[in-house]
XYZ file of C-alpha atoms in Angstrom:
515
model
C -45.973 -31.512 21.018
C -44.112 -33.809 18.727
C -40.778 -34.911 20.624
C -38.768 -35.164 17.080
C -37.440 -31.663 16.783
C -37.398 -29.984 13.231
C -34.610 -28.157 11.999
C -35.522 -24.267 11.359
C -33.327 -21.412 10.132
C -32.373 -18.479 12.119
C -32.394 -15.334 11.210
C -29.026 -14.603 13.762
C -25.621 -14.327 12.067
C -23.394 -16.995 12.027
C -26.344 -19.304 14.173
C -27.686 -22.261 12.913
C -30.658 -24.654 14.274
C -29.525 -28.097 14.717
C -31.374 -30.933 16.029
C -30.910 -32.885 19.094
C -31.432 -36.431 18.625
C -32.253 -38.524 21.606
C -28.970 -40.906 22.785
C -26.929 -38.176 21.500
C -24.662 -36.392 23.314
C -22.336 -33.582 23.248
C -19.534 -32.367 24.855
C -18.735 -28.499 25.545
C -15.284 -27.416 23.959
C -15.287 -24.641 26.438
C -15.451 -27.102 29.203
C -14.704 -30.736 28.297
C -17.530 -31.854 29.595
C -20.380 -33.942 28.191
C -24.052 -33.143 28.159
C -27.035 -35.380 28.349
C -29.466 -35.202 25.642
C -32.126 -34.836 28.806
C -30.401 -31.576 29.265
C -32.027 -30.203 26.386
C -35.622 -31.775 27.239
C -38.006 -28.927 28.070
C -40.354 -29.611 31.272
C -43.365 -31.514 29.394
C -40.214 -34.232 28.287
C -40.608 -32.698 24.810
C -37.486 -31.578 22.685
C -35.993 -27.605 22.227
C -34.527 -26.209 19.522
C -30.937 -25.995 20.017
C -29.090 -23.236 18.754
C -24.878 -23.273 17.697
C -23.209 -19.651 17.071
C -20.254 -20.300 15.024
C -17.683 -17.781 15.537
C -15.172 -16.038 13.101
C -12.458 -16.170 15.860
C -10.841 -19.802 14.339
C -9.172 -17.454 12.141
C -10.128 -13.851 12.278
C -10.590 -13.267 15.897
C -8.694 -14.015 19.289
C -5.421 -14.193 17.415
C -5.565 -11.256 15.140
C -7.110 -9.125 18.404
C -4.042 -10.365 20.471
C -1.598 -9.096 17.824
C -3.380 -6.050 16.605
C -4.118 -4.799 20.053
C -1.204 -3.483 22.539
C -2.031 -4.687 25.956
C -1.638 -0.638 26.925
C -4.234 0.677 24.148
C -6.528 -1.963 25.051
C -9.574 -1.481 27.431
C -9.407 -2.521 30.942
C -12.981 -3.624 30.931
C -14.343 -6.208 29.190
C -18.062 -6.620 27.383
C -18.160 -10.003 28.596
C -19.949 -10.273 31.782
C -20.170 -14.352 31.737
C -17.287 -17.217 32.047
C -19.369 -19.222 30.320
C -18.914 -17.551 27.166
C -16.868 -19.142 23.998
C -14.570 -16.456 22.300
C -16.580 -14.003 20.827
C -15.270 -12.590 17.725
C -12.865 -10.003 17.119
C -13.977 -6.448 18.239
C -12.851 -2.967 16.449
C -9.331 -1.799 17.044
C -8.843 0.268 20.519
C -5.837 2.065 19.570
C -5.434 5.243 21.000
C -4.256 8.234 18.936
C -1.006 8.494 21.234
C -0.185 4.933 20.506
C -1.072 5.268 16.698
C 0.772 8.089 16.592
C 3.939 6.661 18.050
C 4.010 3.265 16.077
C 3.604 5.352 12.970
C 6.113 7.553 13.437
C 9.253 6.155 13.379
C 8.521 4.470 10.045
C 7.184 7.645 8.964
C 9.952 9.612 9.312
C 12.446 6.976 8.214
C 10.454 6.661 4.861
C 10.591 10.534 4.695
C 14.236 10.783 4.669
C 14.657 7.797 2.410
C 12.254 10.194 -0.022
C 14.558 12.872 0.604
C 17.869 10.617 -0.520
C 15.819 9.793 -3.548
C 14.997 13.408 -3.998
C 18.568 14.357 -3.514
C 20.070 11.423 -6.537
C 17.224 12.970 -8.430
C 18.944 16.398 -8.010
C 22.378 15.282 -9.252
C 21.184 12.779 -11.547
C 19.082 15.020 -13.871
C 22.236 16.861 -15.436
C 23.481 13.347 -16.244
C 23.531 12.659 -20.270
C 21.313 9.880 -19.997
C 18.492 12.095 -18.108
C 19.581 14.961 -21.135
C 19.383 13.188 -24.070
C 16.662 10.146 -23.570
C 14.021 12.626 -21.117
C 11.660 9.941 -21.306
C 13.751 8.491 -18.094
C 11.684 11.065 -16.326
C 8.693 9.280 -16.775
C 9.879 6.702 -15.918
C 10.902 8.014 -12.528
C 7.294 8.295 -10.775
C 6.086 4.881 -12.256
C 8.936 3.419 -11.144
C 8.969 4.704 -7.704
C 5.353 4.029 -7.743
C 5.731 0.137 -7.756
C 6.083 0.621 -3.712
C 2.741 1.489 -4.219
C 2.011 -0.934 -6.694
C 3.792 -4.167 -5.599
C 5.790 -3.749 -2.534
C 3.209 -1.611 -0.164
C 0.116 -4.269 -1.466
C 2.591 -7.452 -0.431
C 3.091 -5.119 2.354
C -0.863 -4.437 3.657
C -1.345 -8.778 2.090
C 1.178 -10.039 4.008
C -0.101 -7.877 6.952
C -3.054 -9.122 7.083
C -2.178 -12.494 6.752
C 0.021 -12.058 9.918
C -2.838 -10.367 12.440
C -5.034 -13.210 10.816
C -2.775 -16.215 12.116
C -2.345 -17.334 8.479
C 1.729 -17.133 9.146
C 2.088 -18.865 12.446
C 3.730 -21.892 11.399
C 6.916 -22.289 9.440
C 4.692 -24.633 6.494
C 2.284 -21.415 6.106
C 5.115 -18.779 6.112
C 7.086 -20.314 3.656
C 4.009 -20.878 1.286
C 3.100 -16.671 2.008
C 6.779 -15.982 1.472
C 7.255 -17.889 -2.183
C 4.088 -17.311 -3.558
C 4.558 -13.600 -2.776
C 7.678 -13.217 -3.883
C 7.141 -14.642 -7.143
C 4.225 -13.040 -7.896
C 5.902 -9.731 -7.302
C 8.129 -10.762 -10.176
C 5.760 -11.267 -12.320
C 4.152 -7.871 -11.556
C 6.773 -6.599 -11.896
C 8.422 -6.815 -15.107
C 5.178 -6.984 -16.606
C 4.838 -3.557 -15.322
C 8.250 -2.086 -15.932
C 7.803 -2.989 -19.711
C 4.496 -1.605 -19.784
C 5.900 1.581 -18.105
C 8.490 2.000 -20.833
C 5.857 1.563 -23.294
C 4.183 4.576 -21.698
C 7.365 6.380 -21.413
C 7.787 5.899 -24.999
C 4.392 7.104 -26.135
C 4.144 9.765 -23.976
C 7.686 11.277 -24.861
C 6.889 10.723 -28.532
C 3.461 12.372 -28.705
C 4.508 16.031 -27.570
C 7.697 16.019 -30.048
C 6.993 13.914 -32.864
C 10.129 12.256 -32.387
C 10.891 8.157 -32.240
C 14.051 6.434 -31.234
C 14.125 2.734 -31.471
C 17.310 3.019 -29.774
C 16.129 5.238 -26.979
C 12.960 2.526 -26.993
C 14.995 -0.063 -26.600
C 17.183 1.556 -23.520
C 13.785 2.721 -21.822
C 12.326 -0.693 -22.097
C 16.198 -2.798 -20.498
C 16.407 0.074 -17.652
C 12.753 -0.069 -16.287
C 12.132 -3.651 -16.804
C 15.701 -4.452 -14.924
C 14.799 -1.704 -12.181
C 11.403 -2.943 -11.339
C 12.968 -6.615 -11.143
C 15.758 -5.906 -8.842
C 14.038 -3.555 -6.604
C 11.168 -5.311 -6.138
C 13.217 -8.389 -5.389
C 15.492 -6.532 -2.760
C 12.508 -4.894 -1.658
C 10.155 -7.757 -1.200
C 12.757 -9.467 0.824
C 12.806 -6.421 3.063
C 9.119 -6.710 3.760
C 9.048 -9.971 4.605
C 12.004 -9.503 7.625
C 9.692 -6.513 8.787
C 6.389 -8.204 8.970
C 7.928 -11.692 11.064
C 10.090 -9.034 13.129
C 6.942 -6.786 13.975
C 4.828 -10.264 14.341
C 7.369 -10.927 17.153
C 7.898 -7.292 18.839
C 4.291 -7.078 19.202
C 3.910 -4.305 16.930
C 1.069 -4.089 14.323
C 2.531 -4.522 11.087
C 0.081 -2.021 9.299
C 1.388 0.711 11.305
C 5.472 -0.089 10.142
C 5.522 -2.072 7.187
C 4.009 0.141 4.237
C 6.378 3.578 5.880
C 9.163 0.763 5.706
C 8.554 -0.183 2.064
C 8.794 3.266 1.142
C 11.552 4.291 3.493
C 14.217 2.194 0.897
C 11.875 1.939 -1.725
C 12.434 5.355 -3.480
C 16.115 5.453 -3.001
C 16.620 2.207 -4.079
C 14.885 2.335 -7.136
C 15.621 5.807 -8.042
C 19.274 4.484 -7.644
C 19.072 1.477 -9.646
C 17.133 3.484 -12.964
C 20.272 5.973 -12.724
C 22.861 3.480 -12.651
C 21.297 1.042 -15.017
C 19.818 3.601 -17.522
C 23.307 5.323 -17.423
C 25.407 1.893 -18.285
C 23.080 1.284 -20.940
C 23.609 4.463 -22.810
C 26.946 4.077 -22.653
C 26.837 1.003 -24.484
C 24.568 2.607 -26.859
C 27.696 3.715 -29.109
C 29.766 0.218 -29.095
C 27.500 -2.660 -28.374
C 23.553 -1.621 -29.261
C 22.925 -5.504 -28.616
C 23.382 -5.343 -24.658
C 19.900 -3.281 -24.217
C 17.808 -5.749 -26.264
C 19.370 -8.684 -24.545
C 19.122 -6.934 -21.096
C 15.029 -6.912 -21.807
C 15.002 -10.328 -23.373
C 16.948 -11.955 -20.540
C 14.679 -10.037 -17.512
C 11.228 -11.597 -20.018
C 12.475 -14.523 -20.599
C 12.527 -15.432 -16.598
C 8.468 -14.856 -16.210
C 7.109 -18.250 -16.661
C 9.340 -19.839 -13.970
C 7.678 -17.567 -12.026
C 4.322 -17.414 -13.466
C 4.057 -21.695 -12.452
C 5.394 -20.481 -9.057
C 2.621 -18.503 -7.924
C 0.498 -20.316 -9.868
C 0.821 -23.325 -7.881
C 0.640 -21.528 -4.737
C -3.119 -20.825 -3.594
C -2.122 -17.739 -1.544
C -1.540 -16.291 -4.804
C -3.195 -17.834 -7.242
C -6.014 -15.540 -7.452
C -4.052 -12.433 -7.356
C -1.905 -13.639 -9.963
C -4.948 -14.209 -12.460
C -6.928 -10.855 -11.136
C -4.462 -8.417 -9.785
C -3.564 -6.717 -12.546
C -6.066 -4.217 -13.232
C -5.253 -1.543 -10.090
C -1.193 -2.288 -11.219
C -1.642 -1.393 -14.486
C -4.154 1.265 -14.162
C -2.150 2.755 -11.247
C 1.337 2.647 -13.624
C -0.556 4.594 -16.145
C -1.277 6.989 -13.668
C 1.741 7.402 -12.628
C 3.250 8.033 -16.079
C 0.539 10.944 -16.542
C 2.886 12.315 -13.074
C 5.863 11.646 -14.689
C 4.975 13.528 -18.394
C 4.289 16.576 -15.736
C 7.792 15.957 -14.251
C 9.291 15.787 -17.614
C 8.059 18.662 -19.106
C 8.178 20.927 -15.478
C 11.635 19.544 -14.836
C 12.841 20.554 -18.884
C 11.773 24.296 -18.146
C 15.176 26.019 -16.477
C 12.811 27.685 -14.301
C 11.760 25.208 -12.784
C 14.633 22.647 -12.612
C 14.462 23.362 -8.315
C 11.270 20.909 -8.808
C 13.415 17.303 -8.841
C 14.667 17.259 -5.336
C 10.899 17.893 -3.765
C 8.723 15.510 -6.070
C 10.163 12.104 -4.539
C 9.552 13.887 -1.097
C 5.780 14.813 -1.599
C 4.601 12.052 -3.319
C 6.736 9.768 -1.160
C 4.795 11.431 1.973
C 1.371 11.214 0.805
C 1.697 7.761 -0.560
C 3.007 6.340 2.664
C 0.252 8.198 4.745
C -2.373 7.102 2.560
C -0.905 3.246 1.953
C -1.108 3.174 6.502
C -4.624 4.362 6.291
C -5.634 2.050 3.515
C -4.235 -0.756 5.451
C -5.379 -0.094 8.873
C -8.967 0.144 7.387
C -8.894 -3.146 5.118
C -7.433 -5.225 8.621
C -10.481 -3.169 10.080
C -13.086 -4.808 7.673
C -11.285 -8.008 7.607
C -11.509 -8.373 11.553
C -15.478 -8.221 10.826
C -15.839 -11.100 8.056
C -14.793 -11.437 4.308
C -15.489 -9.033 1.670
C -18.951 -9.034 0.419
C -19.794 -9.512 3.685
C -22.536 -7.296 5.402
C -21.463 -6.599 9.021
C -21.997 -3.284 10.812
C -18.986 -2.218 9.400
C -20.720 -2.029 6.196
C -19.190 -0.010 2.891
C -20.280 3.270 3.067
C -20.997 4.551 -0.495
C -20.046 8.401 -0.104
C -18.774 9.061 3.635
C -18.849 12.533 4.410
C -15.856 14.818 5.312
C -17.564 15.026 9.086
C -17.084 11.308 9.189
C -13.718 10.385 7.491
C -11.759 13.051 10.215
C -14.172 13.791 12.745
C -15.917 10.669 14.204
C -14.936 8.487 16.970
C -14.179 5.743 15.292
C -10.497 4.236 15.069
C -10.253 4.941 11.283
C -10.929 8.412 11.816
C -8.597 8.770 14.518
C -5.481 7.433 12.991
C -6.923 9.671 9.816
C -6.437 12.696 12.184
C -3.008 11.464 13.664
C -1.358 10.533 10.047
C -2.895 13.935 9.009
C -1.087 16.233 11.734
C 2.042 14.333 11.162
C 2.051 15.779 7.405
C 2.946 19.574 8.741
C 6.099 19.089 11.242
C 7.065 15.666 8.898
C 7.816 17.854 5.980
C 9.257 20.631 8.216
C 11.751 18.461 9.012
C 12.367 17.272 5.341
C 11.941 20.522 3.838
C 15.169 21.903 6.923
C 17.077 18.479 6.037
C 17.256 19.397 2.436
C 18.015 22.872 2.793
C 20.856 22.031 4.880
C 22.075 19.554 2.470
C 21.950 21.978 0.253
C 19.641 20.213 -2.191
C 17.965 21.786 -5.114
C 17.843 25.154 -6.775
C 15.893 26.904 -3.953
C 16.311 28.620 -0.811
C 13.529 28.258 1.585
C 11.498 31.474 1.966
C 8.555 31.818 3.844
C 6.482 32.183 1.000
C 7.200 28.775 -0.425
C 7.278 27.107 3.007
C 3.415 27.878 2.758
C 2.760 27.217 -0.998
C 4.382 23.859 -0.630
C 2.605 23.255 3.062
C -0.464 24.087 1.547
C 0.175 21.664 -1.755
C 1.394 18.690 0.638
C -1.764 19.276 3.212
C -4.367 19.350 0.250
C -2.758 16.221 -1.262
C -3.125 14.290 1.953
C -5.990 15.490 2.765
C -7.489 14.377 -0.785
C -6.094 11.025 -0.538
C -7.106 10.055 3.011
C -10.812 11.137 2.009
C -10.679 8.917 -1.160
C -9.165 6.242 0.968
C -12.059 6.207 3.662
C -14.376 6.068 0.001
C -12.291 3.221 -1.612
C -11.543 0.944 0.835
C -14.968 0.278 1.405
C -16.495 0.272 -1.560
C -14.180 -2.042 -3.035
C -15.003 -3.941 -0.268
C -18.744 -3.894 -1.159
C -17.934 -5.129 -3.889
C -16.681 -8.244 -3.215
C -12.898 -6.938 -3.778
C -9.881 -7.509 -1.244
C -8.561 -3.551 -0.632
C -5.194 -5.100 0.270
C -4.789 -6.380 -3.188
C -6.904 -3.434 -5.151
C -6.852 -0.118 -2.875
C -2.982 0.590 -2.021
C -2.160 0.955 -6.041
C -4.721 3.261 -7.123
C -3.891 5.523 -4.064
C -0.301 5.543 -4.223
C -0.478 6.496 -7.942
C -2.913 8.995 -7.156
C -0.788 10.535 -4.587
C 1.331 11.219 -7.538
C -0.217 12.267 -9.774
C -1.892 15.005 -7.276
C 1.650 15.253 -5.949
C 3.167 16.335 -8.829
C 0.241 18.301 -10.413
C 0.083 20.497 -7.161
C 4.388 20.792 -6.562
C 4.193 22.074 -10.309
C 1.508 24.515 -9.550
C 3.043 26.295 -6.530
C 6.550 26.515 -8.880
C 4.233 28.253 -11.606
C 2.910 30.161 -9.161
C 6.122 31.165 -7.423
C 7.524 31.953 -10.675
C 4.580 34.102 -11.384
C 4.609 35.784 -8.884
C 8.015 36.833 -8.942
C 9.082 35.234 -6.087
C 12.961 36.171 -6.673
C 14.004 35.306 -2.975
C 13.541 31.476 -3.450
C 15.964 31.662 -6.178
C 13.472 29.283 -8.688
C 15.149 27.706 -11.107
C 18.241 29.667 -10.591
């Protein structure tokens, strides 16, 4: 046997064969030691093959284990049964369902009675003038809201990540997360809100026949100012609740989507009242302020177009993140034409104070699950990657809620919280005094049964999306969170609108339905 080793490949993951030449020697970075090339001699003198496991944990293990994990959810017994061992990378989540459960929520229930507020201006704001005379507003209304979904919730599960994978431990890194982010939010944003009052437009024109350049022009200032402002005040918010989380030890996928949402409704539902009410007042004496209003908020995109550009965090996002935005605002405006024309019926007006409240629910559970499951796959390698956490292409029911797996346990947990959540919402409205409808038993279940089916929808699809997008090569924390937040409304608003037909159908006079 030859004594001048050749290099061969291995078939073992992350391995490679390296040869030992003799007068080398190396040094053990678990033990600062060095090592004699006649170490690796075999007993005739010749030379071994050598084998060096890289592992993942430089930036996807130890660190993102030690903040994902609570030291009470994790297992008292370790796999390791040698010292000797370097780190090993980062094994699934451990969470139990109690601690899931109780990280989740708190956030939970704050974002459901920020849905609830927004449900409540929704309420008082539909007999407004604006809302009266320019109904296209309500279209606006769920792709509006939905930019949580679209912008804030992604930076949200993005920035998330980037935490639990060390990528924001030093003050150079955050900064670069938190400007980079930030402006490409901006960006999103108002490209979004102007293609959402494009849609509002079209859609409001196609049923009636009817065109407004006016009302255009008021559509296109309010939502393009909205989505700029909220998203900026909104952002900000994030990025407090990720670095406080970071530093209570909490996992920030289990608080920071709920926490986007909590304000996120409110706020913007707030802002398109205001704003789309002070433009139609100026309607009358000065028609330039709406045009100006849009030009100013368009003008300000390539400052931050060259911010995020320059910024590599983003730069990719920035040139292919805008197919699940756009895709997912469209969605959302199909919800919103449902609003519109549900909302216009007097029989129905009762419907404005719950939509904000179911969709608001379902997207948040969803945007959780979606997160928790991309900082799953992440933990495992880079998408594309094949790892035994491998995309499933159609995962049974069985599997999404019934396995042992931490996915399908916090599936189960965010899907009991759904029933006594809204209990609570449905009681805080009523006492509030909220809406056109008193709760009777009979729609306690048809709206129970409309807000379990929704959930239940979207945490399947979620379990189904996640990973195939991440088959294919696609990062779910940019990608997933849109199309599931949108679809939470539009299945939100499609099934809300079916129990009200069905209630009035049925003659369900007790509710007092539209009255």
């Amino acid at each position: 046997m030859s004594s001048k080793l050749e290099q061969k490949e291995t078939p073992q993951a992350n391995g490679a064969v390296l040869p030992v030449v003799p007068g080398d020697c190396l040094t053990s970075p678990e033990r600062g030691q060095r090592v004699e090339p006649s170490d690796f001699l075999g007993p005739d003198g010749n030379g071994v093959e050598v084998v060096l496991l890289e592992s993942r944990a430089n930036a996807k293990g130890v660190r993102e284990e030690d903040a994902l994990l609570e030291n009470g959810s994790q297992s008292n017994e370790s796999d390791d049964t040698s010292t000797d061992r370097g780190p090993e990378p980062a094994s699934p989540l451990k969470e139990t369902s109690f601690s899931i459960g109780l990280q989740v929520l708190f956030p939970f229930l704050l974002a459901g009675f920020g849905t609830v507020a927004a449900g409540m201006v929704l309420d008082i704001v539909q007999h407004w003038d604006v809302f009266k005379y320019v109904t296209e507003v309500f279209i606006l209304v769920p792709a509006l809201l939905g930019l949580k979904g679209n912008l804030e919730m992604t930076l949200a599960s993005r920035l998330s990540t980037a935490a639990n994978i060390g990528q924001m431990d030093t003050p150079k890194e955050l900064w670069k997360m938190i400007t980079g982010n930030m402006a490409l939010i901006q960006v999103q944003a108002t490209v979004v809100g102007f293609l959402a009052s494009i849609a509002a437009v079209v859609f409001g024109w196609i049923p009636d026949g009817h065109f407004s350049i006016d009302h255009a022009v008021l559509l296109c200032a309010s939502s393009v100012a909205t989505a700029f402002i909220a998203s900026l005040v909104l952002g900000m918010i994030m990025i407090g609740v990720i670095i406080g989380s970071r530093k209570m030890g909490i996992n920030p996928d289990n608080v920071a989507t709920p926490i986007a949402a909590s304000l996120g409704d409110l706020i913007t539902l707030a802002l398109l009242s205001g704003i789309s009410w002070g433009l139609y007042k100026e309607l009358e004496s000065k028609a330039y302020v709406n045009p100006l209003v849009c030009a100013f908020f368009i003008a300000l995109l390539p400052i931050w177009i060259i911010i995020a550009k320059r910024n590599s965090a983003t730069r990719e996002v920035l040139y292919s993140g805008w197919e699940p935005v756009i895709i997912a605002m469209a969605i959302s405006s199909v919800g919103g034409l449902i609003l519109d024309r549900t909302v216009s019926d007097p029989n129905f007006a009762g419907m404005a104070v719950f939509t904000p409240v179911i969709n608001g629910v379902g997207g948040n559970l969803v945007a959780v699950q979606a997160s928790r499951i991309s900082t799953y796959l992440h933990m495992s390698g880079m998408p594309g990657d094949s790892s035994e956490t491998a995309p499933r292409k159609c995962p049974s029911p069985c599997s999404t809620f019934f396995s042992s797996d931490v996915n399908s346990r916090s599936a189960r947990v965010l899907f009991l919280l759904v029933v006594p959540g809204h209990l609570v919402f449905l009681y805080t409205i009523s006492s509030m005094q909220g809406g056109h409808t008193t709760l009777t038993l009979i729609f306690i279940v048809f709206y129970m049964t409309a807000a379990l089916l929704q959930v239940l929808i979207l945490l399947y699809i979620a379990d189904w999306m996640v990973h195939w997008m991440w088959g294919r090569d696609l990062d779910p924390d940019n990608f997933s969170i849109p199309y599931l937040t949108a679809l939470g409304d539009l299945i939100g608003t499609g099934l809300l609108a079916l129990s009200f037909h069905i209630l009035w159908l049925i003659g369900d006079r007790d509710s007092d339905v539209g009255d």
